[in-house]
Short mmCIF file of C-alpha atoms in Angstrom, two decimals:
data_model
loop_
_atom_site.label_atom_id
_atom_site.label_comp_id
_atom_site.label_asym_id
_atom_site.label_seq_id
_atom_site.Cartn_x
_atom_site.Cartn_y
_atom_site.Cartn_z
CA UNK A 25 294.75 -97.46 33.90
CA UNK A 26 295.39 -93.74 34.09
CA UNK A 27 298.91 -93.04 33.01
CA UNK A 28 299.77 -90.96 36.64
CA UNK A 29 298.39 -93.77 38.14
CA UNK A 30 300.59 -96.40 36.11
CA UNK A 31 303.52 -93.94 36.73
CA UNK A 32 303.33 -93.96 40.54
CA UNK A 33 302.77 -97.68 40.46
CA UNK A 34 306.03 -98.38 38.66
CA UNK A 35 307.93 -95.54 40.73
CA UNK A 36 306.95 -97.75 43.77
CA UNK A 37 307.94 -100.88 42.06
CA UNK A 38 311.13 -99.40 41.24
CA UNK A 39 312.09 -97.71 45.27
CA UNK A 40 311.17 -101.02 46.90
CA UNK A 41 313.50 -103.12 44.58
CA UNK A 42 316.56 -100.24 44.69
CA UNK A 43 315.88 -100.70 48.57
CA UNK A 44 315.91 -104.46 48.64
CA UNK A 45 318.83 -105.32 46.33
CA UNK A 46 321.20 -102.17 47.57
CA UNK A 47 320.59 -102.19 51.56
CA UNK A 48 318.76 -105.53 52.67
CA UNK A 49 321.25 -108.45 54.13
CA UNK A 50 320.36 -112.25 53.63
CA UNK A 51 320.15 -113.95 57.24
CA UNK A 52 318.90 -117.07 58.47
CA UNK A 53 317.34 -115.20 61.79
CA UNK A 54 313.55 -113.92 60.62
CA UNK A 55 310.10 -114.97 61.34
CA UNK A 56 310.19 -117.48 59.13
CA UNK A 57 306.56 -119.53 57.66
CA UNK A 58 306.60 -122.83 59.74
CA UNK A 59 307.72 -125.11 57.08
CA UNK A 60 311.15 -123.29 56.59
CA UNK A 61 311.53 -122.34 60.56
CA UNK A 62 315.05 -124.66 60.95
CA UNK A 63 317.90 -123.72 58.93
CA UNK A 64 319.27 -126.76 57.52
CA UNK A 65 322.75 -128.18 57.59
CA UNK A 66 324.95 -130.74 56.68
CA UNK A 67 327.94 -131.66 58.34
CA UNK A 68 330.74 -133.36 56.06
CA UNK A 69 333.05 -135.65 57.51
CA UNK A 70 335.63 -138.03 55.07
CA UNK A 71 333.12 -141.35 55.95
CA UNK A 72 329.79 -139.04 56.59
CA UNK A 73 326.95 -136.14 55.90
CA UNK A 74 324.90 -135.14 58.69
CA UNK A 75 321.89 -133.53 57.60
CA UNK A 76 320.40 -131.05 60.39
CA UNK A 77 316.48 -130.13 60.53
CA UNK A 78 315.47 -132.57 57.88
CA UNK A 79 311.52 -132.35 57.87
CA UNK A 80 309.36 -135.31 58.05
CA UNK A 81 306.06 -133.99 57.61
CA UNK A 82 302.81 -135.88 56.69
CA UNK A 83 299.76 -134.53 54.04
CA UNK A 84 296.71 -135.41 52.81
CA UNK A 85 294.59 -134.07 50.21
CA UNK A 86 293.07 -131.67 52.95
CA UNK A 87 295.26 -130.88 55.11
CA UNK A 88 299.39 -131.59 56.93
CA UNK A 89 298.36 -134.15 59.77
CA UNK A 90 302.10 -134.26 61.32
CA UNK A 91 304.98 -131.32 61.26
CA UNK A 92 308.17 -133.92 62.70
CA UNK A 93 311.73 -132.48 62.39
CA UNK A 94 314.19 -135.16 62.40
CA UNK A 95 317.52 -133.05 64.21
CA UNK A 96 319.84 -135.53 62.24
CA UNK A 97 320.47 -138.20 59.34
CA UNK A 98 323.39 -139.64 58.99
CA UNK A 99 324.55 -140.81 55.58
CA UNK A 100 327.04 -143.06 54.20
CA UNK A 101 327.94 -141.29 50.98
CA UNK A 102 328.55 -144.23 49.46
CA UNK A 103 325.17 -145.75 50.15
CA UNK A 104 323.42 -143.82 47.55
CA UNK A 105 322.15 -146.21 44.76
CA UNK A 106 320.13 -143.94 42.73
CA UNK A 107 319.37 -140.04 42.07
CA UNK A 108 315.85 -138.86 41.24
CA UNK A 109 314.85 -135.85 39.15
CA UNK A 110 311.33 -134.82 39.96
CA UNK A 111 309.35 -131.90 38.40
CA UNK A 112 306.58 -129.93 39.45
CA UNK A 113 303.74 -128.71 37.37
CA UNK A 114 301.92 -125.54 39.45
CA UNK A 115 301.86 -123.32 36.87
CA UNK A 116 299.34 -123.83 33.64
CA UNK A 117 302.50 -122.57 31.61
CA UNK A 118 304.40 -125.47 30.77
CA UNK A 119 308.02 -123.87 30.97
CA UNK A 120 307.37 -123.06 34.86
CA UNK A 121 308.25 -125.34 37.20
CA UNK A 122 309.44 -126.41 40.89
CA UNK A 123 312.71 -129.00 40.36
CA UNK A 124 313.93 -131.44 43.30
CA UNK A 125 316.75 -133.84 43.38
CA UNK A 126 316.14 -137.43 45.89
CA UNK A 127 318.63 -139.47 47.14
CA UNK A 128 318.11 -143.25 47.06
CA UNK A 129 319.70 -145.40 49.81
CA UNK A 130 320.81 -148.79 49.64
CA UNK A 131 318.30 -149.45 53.31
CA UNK A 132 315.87 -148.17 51.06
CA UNK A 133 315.25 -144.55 52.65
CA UNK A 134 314.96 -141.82 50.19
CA UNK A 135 315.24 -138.18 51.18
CA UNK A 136 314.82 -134.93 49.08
CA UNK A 137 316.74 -131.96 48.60
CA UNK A 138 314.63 -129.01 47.51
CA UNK A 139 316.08 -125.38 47.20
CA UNK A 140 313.11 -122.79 47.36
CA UNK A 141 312.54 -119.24 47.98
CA UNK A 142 312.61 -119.03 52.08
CA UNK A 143 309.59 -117.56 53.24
CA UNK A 144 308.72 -115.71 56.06
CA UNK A 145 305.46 -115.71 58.32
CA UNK A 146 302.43 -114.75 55.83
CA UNK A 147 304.53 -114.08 52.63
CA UNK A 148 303.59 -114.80 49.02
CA UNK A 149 305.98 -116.59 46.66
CA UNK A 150 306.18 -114.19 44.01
CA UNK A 151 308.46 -114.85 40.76
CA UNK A 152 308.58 -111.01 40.07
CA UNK A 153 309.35 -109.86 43.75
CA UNK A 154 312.13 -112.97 43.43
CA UNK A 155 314.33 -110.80 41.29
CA UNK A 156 314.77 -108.38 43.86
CA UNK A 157 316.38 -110.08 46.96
CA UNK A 158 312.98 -110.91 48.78
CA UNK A 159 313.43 -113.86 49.49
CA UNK A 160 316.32 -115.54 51.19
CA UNK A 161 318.01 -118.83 49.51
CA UNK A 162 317.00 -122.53 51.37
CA UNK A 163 318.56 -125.83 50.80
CA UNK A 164 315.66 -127.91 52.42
CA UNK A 165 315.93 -131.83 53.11
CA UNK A 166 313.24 -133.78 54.19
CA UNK A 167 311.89 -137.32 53.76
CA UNK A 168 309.95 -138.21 50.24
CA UNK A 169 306.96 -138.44 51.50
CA UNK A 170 307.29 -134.74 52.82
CA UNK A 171 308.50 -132.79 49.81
CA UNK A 172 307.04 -134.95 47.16
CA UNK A 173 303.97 -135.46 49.13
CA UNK A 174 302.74 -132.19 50.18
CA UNK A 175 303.09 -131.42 46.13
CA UNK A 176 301.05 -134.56 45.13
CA UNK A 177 298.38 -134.55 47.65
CA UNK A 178 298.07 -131.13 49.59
CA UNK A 179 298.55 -128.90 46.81
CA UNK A 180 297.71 -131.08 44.09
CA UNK A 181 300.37 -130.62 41.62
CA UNK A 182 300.99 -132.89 38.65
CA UNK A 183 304.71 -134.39 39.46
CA UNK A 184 307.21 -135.87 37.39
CA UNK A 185 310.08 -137.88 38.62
CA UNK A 186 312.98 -140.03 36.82
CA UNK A 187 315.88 -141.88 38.03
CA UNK A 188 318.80 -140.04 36.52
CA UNK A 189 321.45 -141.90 34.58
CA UNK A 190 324.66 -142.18 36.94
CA UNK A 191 326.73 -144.11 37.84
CA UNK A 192 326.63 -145.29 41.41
CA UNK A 193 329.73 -143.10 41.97
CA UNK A 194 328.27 -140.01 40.18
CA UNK A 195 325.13 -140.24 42.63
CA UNK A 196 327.52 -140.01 45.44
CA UNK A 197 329.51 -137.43 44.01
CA UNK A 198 326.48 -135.39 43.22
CA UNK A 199 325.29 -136.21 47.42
CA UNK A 200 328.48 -134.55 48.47
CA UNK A 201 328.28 -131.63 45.88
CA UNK A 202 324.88 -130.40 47.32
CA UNK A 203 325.44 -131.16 51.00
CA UNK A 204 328.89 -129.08 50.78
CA UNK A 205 326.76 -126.44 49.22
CA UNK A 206 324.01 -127.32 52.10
CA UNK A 207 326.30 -126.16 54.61
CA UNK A 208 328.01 -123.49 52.63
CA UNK A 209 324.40 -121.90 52.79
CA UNK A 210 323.60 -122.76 56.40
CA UNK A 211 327.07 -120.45 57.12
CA UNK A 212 326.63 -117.57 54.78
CA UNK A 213 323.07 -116.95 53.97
CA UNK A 214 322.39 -115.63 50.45
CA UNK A 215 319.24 -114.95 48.50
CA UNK A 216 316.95 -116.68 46.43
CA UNK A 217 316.52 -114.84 42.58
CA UNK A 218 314.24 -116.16 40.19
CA UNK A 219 316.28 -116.36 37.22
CA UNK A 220 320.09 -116.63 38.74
CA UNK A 221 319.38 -118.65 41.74
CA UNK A 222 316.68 -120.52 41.73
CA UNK A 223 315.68 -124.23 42.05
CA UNK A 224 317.39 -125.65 38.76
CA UNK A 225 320.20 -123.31 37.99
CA UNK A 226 321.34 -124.21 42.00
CA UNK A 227 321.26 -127.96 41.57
CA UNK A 228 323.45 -127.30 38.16
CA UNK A 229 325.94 -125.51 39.63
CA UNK A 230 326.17 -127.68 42.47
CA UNK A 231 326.78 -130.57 40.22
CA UNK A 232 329.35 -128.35 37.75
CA UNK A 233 331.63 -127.69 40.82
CA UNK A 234 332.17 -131.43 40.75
CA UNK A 235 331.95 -132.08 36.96
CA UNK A 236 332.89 -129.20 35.36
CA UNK A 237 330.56 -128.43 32.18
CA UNK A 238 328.74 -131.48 32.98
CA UNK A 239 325.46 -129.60 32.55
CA UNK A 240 325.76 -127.10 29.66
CA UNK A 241 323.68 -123.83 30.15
CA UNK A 242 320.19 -123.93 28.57
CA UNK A 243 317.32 -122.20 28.99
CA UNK A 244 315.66 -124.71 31.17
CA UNK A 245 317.80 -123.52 33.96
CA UNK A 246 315.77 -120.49 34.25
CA UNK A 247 312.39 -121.60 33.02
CA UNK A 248 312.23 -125.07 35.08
CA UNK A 249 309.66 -126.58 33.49
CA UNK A 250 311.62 -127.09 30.13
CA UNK A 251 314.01 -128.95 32.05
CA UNK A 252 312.94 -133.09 31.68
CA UNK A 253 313.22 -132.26 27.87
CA UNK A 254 316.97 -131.01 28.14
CA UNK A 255 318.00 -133.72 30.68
CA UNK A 256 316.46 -136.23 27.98
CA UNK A 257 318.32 -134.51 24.91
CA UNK A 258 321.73 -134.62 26.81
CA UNK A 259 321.18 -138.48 28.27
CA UNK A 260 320.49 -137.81 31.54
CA UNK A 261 317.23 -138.97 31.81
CA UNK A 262 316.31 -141.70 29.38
CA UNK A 263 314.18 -140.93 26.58
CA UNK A 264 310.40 -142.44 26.90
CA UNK A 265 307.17 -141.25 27.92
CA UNK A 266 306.70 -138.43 30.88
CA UNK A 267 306.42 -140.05 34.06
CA UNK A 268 303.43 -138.11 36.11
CA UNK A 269 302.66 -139.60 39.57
CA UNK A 270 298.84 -140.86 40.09
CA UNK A 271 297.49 -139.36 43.37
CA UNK A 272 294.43 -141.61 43.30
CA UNK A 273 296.70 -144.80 43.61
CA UNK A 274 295.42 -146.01 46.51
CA UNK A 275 298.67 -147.79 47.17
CA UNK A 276 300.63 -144.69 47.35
CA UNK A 277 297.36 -143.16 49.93
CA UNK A 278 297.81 -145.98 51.99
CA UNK A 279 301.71 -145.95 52.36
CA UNK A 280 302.14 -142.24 53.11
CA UNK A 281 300.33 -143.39 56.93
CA UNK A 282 302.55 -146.52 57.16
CA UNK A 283 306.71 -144.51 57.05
CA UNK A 284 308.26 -142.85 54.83
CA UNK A 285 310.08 -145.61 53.18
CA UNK A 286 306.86 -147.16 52.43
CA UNK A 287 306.02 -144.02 50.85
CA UNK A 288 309.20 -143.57 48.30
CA UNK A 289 308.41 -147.46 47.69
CA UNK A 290 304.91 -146.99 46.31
CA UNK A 291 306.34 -144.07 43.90
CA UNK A 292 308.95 -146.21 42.77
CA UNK A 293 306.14 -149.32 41.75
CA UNK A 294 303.99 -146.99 40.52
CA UNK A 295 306.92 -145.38 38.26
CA UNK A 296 307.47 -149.13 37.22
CA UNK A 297 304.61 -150.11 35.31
#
């Protein structure tokens, strides 16, 4: 490449970031990609969380055969057995990743909590362009079957997902941490960045507010797909082989057209043998 050329290329670079990160405002009102269009919410009482907009959507290997938005669930802190850690692999460099927290309920329902870059109608996730305020900051819940599911089977990504080792008092405690940050989002947008708020370094936070230095810093935070190695080393996630979900299991095919519960069940047997 011609050095002018390179030259004007970076001089662009450099405009359109200095424009982005001094003058553009995070908001929740754009023409946003139809899998982000509702803001979500959660609404914290002393006995309950409300989630708002939690997405219930449905994919196959080809294509997303239902788009439901549930407008509430209503949650019983204290109802939460069990938190899940998943991982996911779409990069073919190992320390990238896409982490999610799900919340296990004693009925059995499972939903996810995944914090993303908020897109809007026919933009590119970029990792570069999400150091310069691009993209705003979302705090989307949805069933299992939707976030995990669209990973495993419409985009095909190897996904890794272990129970983390709380107490039943910790999960809750770690429920309440995110919702409270849920809504603190849902009031005052902010933006997404790649390497200071991002899917991992979020969730840590989150959970830090409650326990303080619970989660020491680590490089994982910023490269996500380092982090089932750190959550083993610090006893988080016990030790063992890594747990990758099998999209051929027929089981798991089957139960994503029966409910979502079905759905997280089939995970959950699969993860047990």
């Amino acid at each position: 490449m011609k050095p002018i050329l390179l030259g004007a290329m970076t001089l662009v670079i450099l405009v359109t970031a200095t424009y982005n990160i001094t003058t553009r405002t995070p908001s929740h009102e754009r023409n946003w990609q139809d899998f982000s269009a509702r803001t979500p919410d959660a609404i914290i009482t002393p006995e309950r969380i409300t989630l708002k907009n939690v997405r219930n959507w449905n994919h196959t290997e080809t294509h997303t055969v239902s788009q439901e938005w549930v407008d509430a669930v209503t949650i019983d802190p204290t109802t939460v057995t069990r938190v899940w850690f998943g991982l996911s692999n779409f990069s073919k460099i190992s320390a990238l990743g896409h982490t999610f927290l799900s919340f296990e309920l004693e009925n059995g329902e499972v939903y996810t909590l995944s914090i993303e870059a908020r897109r809007e109608a026919g933009e590119e996730y970029s990792a570069f362009k999400g150091l310069f305020n691009t993209y705003e900051l979302l705090y989307g819940w949805g069933t299992e079957r939707d976030y995990v599911g669209v990973r495993v089977h419409l985009l095909q990504q190897p996904i890794e997902v272990y129970s983390l080792l709380l107490t039943e008092a910790e999960a809750t405690a770690v429920f309440q941490a995110v919702a409270t940050e849920t809504h603190q989002v849902a009031q005052s947008p902010r933006f997404y960045n790649t390497i200071t708020s991002n899917c991992t370094n979020e969730l840590t936070q989150s959970i830090n507010k409650k326990y303080p230095g619970k989660i020491g810093y680590h490089i994982a935070h910023n490269l996500p797909g380092l982090s089932v190695a750190y959550l083993q080393d610090i006893g988080l996630i016990a030790a063992g082989p890594r747990k990758v979900i099998d999209p051929e299991d027929q089981q798991l095919r089957t139960a994503r057209m029966i409910s979502p519960t079905a759905y997280s069940e089939a995970i959950r047997l699969q993860l047990s043998h």
